[in-house]
mmCIF file of C-alpha atoms in Angstrom:
data_model
loop_
_atom_site.group_PDB
_atom_site.id
_atom_site.type_symbol
_atom_site.label_atom_id
_atom_site.label_comp_id
_atom_site.label_asym_id
_atom_site.label_seq_id
_atom_site.Cartn_x
_atom_site.Cartn_y
_atom_site.Cartn_z
ATOM 1 C CA MET T 771 86.934 47.967 -37.741
ATOM 2 C CA ALA T 772 86.612 47.678 -33.554
ATOM 3 C CA SER T 773 84.094 50.864 -33.936
ATOM 4 C CA LEU T 774 82.030 49.069 -36.784
ATOM 5 C CA ALA T 775 81.741 45.827 -34.731
ATOM 6 C CA GLY T 776 80.792 48.267 -31.590
ATOM 7 C CA THR T 777 78.097 50.023 -33.768
ATOM 8 C CA VAL T 778 76.440 47.343 -34.731
ATOM 9 C CA TRP T 779 76.379 45.650 -31.585
ATOM 10 C CA LEU T 780 74.675 48.736 -30.204
ATOM 11 C CA LEU T 781 72.062 48.923 -32.995
ATOM 12 C CA ARG T 782 71.330 45.369 -32.311
ATOM 13 C CA GLU T 783 71.027 45.777 -28.586
ATOM 14 C CA ARG T 784 68.422 49.071 -29.344
ATOM 15 C CA ALA T 785 66.373 46.986 -31.882
ATOM 16 C CA ALA T 786 65.101 44.447 -29.240
ATOM 17 C CA PRO T 787 61.556 44.385 -29.653
ATOM 18 C CA ARG T 788 59.470 46.226 -26.903
ATOM 19 C CA PRO T 789 55.827 46.171 -25.608
ATOM 20 C CA HIS T 790 53.402 48.355 -27.703
ATOM 21 C CA HIS T 791 52.005 50.979 -25.126
ATOM 22 C CA ARG T 792 49.942 54.106 -25.445
ATOM 23 C CA LEU T 793 51.444 56.907 -24.323
ATOM 24 C CA ILE T 794 49.069 59.362 -22.100
ATOM 25 C CA LEU T 795 50.969 61.759 -20.874
ATOM 26 C CA SER T 796 54.643 63.207 -20.837
ATOM 27 C CA ASP T 797 56.266 65.265 -18.296
ATOM 28 C CA GLU T 798 59.741 65.157 -18.854
ATOM 29 C CA PRO T 799 61.249 62.968 -17.785
ATOM 30 C CA PHE T 800 58.235 61.557 -16.229
ATOM 31 C CA GLU T 801 55.878 59.417 -18.255
ATOM 32 C CA LEU T 802 52.380 57.810 -17.915
ATOM 33 C CA ARG T 803 51.645 55.325 -20.436
ATOM 34 C CA ALA T 804 48.817 52.629 -21.026
ATOM 35 C CA TYR T 805 49.812 48.818 -21.693
ATOM 36 C CA PRO T 806 47.793 46.129 -23.093
ATOM 37 C CA PRO T 807 47.786 42.667 -21.292
ATOM 38 C CA GLN T 808 50.841 40.997 -21.172
ATOM 39 C CA LEU T 809 52.374 37.477 -20.529
ATOM 40 C CA VAL T 810 55.532 36.986 -18.943
ATOM 41 C CA ALA T 811 57.598 34.468 -18.148
ATOM 42 C CA ALA T 812 58.539 34.849 -14.272
ATOM 43 C CA ILE T 813 61.224 33.543 -11.922
ATOM 44 C CA SER T 814 61.720 34.410 -8.477
ATOM 45 C CA HIS T 815 64.917 34.197 -5.995
ATOM 46 C CA ALA T 816 65.937 35.082 -2.639
ATOM 47 C CA GLY T 817 69.222 37.027 -2.069
ATOM 48 C CA ALA T 818 71.533 40.029 -2.924
ATOM 49 C CA ARG T 819 69.384 42.107 -5.958
ATOM 50 C CA HIS T 820 72.557 41.757 -8.163
ATOM 51 C CA THR T 821 73.456 38.429 -7.696
ATOM 52 C CA VAL T 822 69.979 37.424 -8.146
ATOM 53 C CA LEU T 823 68.709 39.257 -11.380
ATOM 54 C CA LYS T 824 72.126 37.817 -13.190
ATOM 55 C CA ARG T 825 71.056 34.096 -11.854
ATOM 56 C CA ALA T 826 67.473 34.809 -13.117
ATOM 57 C CA TYR T 827 68.155 36.552 -16.208
ATOM 58 C CA SER T 828 70.653 33.497 -17.474
ATOM 59 C CA ARG T 829 68.084 31.366 -16.498
ATOM 60 C CA LEU T 830 65.255 33.028 -18.371
ATOM 61 C CA SER T 831 67.773 33.386 -21.464
ATOM 62 C CA ARG T 832 68.184 29.624 -21.298
ATOM 63 C CA TYR T 833 64.303 29.497 -21.317
ATOM 64 C CA LEU T 834 64.180 31.528 -24.740
ATOM 65 C CA ASP T 835 66.723 29.902 -26.683
ATOM 66 C CA GLY T 836 65.602 26.134 -25.906
ATOM 67 C CA ARG T 837 67.577 24.830 -23.123
ATOM 68 C CA ASP T 838 65.580 25.532 -20.195
ATOM 69 C CA ARG T 839 62.464 23.742 -21.590
ATOM 70 C CA VAL T 840 60.195 20.562 -21.385
ATOM 71 C CA SER T 841 62.788 18.046 -22.899
ATOM 72 C CA SER T 842 60.280 16.907 -25.482
ATOM 73 C CA GLU T 843 59.929 20.587 -26.442
ATOM 74 C CA ARG T 844 63.649 21.994 -26.605
ATOM 75 C CA ARG T 845 63.960 21.686 -30.264
ATOM 76 C CA SER T 846 60.713 24.253 -30.960
ATOM 77 C CA ALA T 847 61.196 27.662 -31.855
ATOM 78 C CA ARG T 848 63.960 30.123 -29.988
ATOM 79 C CA LEU T 849 61.886 32.836 -29.008
ATOM 80 C CA PRO T 850 62.745 36.633 -29.457
ATOM 81 C CA MET T 851 64.417 38.399 -26.561
ATOM 82 C CA MET T 852 62.130 41.034 -25.586
ATOM 83 C CA VAL T 853 62.911 44.278 -23.593
ATOM 84 C CA PRO T 854 62.412 45.553 -20.667
ATOM 85 C CA VAL T 855 63.330 42.699 -18.728
ATOM 86 C CA LEU T 856 61.165 43.877 -15.506
ATOM 87 C CA HIS T 857 62.472 42.934 -11.698
ATOM 88 C CA SER T 858 60.895 43.773 -8.301
ATOM 89 C CA ARG T 859 60.748 42.747 -4.648
ATOM 90 C CA ASP T 860 58.534 39.455 -4.502
ATOM 91 C CA GLY T 861 56.856 40.547 -1.449
ATOM 92 C CA GLU T 862 58.700 37.257 0.217
ATOM 93 C CA GLY T 863 62.184 38.776 0.857
ATOM 94 C CA GLY T 864 63.011 37.788 -2.489
ATOM 95 C CA TRP T 865 63.119 39.243 -6.375
ATOM 96 C CA ARG T 866 60.682 38.640 -9.240
ATOM 97 C CA THR T 867 62.307 38.714 -12.506
ATOM 98 C CA CYS T 868 60.071 38.684 -15.869
ATOM 99 C CA VAL T 869 60.805 38.623 -19.326
ATOM 100 C CA LEU T 870 58.022 39.921 -22.046
ATOM 101 C CA MET T 871 56.555 36.704 -24.100
ATOM 102 C CA PRO T 872 56.863 38.102 -28.237
ATOM 103 C CA GLU T 873 53.430 39.463 -29.392
ATOM 104 C CA GLY T 874 51.123 36.549 -30.799
ATOM 105 C CA TRP T 875 52.629 33.759 -28.773
ATOM 106 C CA GLY T 876 50.073 32.976 -25.857
ATOM 107 C CA ARG T 877 49.956 30.028 -23.229
ATOM 108 C CA GLU T 878 48.708 27.648 -25.764
ATOM 109 C CA ASN T 879 51.732 27.776 -28.349
ATOM 110 C CA LEU T 880 54.716 28.954 -25.868
ATOM 111 C CA PRO T 881 56.780 25.907 -24.804
ATOM 112 C CA SER T 882 56.501 24.545 -21.281
ATOM 113 C CA PRO T 883 59.103 25.780 -18.777
ATOM 114 C CA LEU T 884 60.936 23.739 -16.177
ATOM 115 C CA ALA T 885 60.108 24.205 -12.682
ATOM 116 C CA GLY T 886 60.953 27.463 -11.147
ATOM 117 C CA ILE T 887 59.824 29.534 -14.168
ATOM 118 C CA THR T 888 55.970 30.195 -14.439
ATOM 119 C CA LEU T 889 54.164 31.606 -17.352
ATOM 120 C CA GLU T 890 51.832 34.739 -16.280
ATOM 121 C CA ALA T 891 49.400 36.851 -17.521
ATOM 122 C CA ILE T 892 49.659 40.527 -16.751
ATOM 123 C CA PRO T 893 46.356 42.415 -17.471
ATOM 124 C CA PRO T 894 46.039 45.675 -18.906
ATOM 125 C CA ARG T 895 47.510 48.382 -16.693
ATOM 126 C CA THR T 896 48.708 52.114 -16.420
ATOM 127 C CA VAL T 897 52.122 52.536 -15.342
ATOM 128 C CA ALA T 898 54.117 55.782 -14.170
ATOM 129 C CA VAL T 899 57.709 55.836 -15.663
ATOM 130 C CA VAL T 900 60.812 57.548 -14.775
ATOM 131 C CA PRO T 901 64.046 56.750 -17.332
ATOM 132 C CA PHE T 902 67.491 56.898 -16.467
ATOM 133 C CA ARG T 903 71.159 56.284 -17.702
ATOM 134 C CA GLY T 904 73.650 54.247 -15.938
ATOM 135 C CA SER T 905 74.055 50.968 -13.858
ATOM 136 C CA PRO T 906 70.509 50.065 -11.984
ATOM 137 C CA ASP T 907 72.099 49.731 -8.650
ATOM 138 C CA GLU T 908 70.020 49.998 -5.832
ATOM 139 C CA ARG T 909 70.542 53.431 -4.387
ATOM 140 C CA GLY T 910 70.037 54.750 -7.752
ATOM 141 C CA MET T 911 67.200 53.010 -8.323
ATOM 142 C CA ARG T 912 65.708 54.341 -4.871
ATOM 143 C CA ARG T 913 66.045 57.612 -5.719
ATOM 144 C CA HIS T 914 64.521 57.520 -8.983
ATOM 145 C CA GLU T 915 61.597 55.809 -7.438
ATOM 146 C CA ASP T 916 61.405 58.335 -4.714
ATOM 147 C CA SER T 917 61.037 61.033 -7.644
ATOM 148 C CA LEU T 918 58.937 58.974 -9.463
ATOM 149 C CA ARG T 919 56.298 58.921 -6.206
ATOM 150 C CA ARG T 920 56.801 62.345 -5.304
ATOM 151 C CA TRP T 921 55.442 63.013 -9.067
ATOM 152 C CA MET T 922 52.765 61.141 -8.841
ATOM 153 C CA GLU T 923 51.579 62.201 -5.818
ATOM 154 C CA GLU T 924 51.999 66.054 -7.208
ATOM 155 C CA ARG T 925 49.780 64.872 -10.136
ATOM 156 C CA GLY T 926 47.010 62.754 -7.984
ATOM 157 C CA LEU T 927 48.012 59.603 -8.984
ATOM 158 C CA ARG T 928 47.494 56.491 -6.666
ATOM 159 C CA PRO T 929 50.383 54.150 -6.622
ATOM 160 C CA ILE T 930 49.371 50.153 -6.397
ATOM 161 C CA GLY T 931 52.266 47.640 -5.461
ATOM 162 C CA VAL T 932 55.904 47.653 -5.441
ATOM 163 C CA ALA T 933 58.056 49.560 -7.941
ATOM 164 C CA GLU T 934 59.417 47.253 -11.075
ATOM 165 C CA HIS T 935 62.614 48.076 -12.443
ATOM 166 C CA ALA T 936 62.734 47.768 -16.193
ATOM 167 C CA CYS T 937 65.920 47.039 -17.744
ATOM 168 C CA TYR T 938 66.383 47.500 -21.682
ATOM 169 C CA ASN T 939 70.249 46.315 -22.111
ATOM 170 C CA SER T 940 72.137 43.298 -21.700
ATOM 171 C CA PRO T 941 74.762 43.545 -18.686
ATOM 172 C CA THR T 942 77.628 43.715 -21.370
ATOM 173 C CA VAL T 943 76.553 46.993 -22.488
ATOM 174 C CA PRO T 944 78.530 49.752 -20.837
ATOM 175 C CA PRO T 945 77.025 51.377 -17.684
ATOM 176 C CA PRO T 946 76.927 55.100 -19.209
ATOM 177 C CA LEU T 947 74.943 53.746 -22.459
ATOM 178 C CA ARG T 948 72.181 51.545 -20.709
ATOM 179 C CA HIS T 949 68.253 52.579 -20.659
ATOM 180 C CA ASN T 950 66.472 51.593 -17.418
ATOM 181 C CA GLU T 951 63.416 52.810 -15.772
ATOM 182 C CA VAL T 952 61.445 52.532 -12.928
ATOM 183 C CA TRP T 953 57.775 51.864 -13.072
ATOM 184 C CA VAL T 954 55.421 51.900 -10.684
ATOM 185 C CA GLN T 955 51.370 50.903 -11.341
ATOM 186 C CA VAL T 956 48.578 53.596 -11.306
ATOM 187 C CA ALA T 957 45.667 52.982 -9.693
ATOM 188 C CA PRO T 958 42.429 53.134 -12.077
ATOM 189 C CA GLY T 959 40.315 56.402 -11.856
#
């Protein structure tokens, strides 16, 4: 019975909606992807990455399920959780964490978040990606980012901005089963 429950739980984790993208190039393990415009709910916090990510994820989850919204909108629809959850350095020494809003939802029909959470539009973009399994710890993320940037340089791809860490699983998934990626935006041309 426990085995069946574990299988159902893992399948549900893998069934979370993901944003559509167009695969431009696959060079195992690296990929180059084109994403359409996206809308995200974002929050920034200062502190250690692991602690900040847990706090931000909790806050953004409360927004999705209706507990962290303007009071008149709390009873509105629960928003589905999209993956990945993205986090990156915010340029001020802290961390910025984003959850993707479901397709078909726009600023005009999304509930208003409470202070600290912002709804932000991300324009269409091309990103270089390297996937990996395990815990997204600081040292591992850096190692994967370095290998991705070397691959980009070999291919003549110019990076834009800081790397984003893309987490596809909840913290309850055992580390060896977690799917993570490092994303680096690529300059047009």
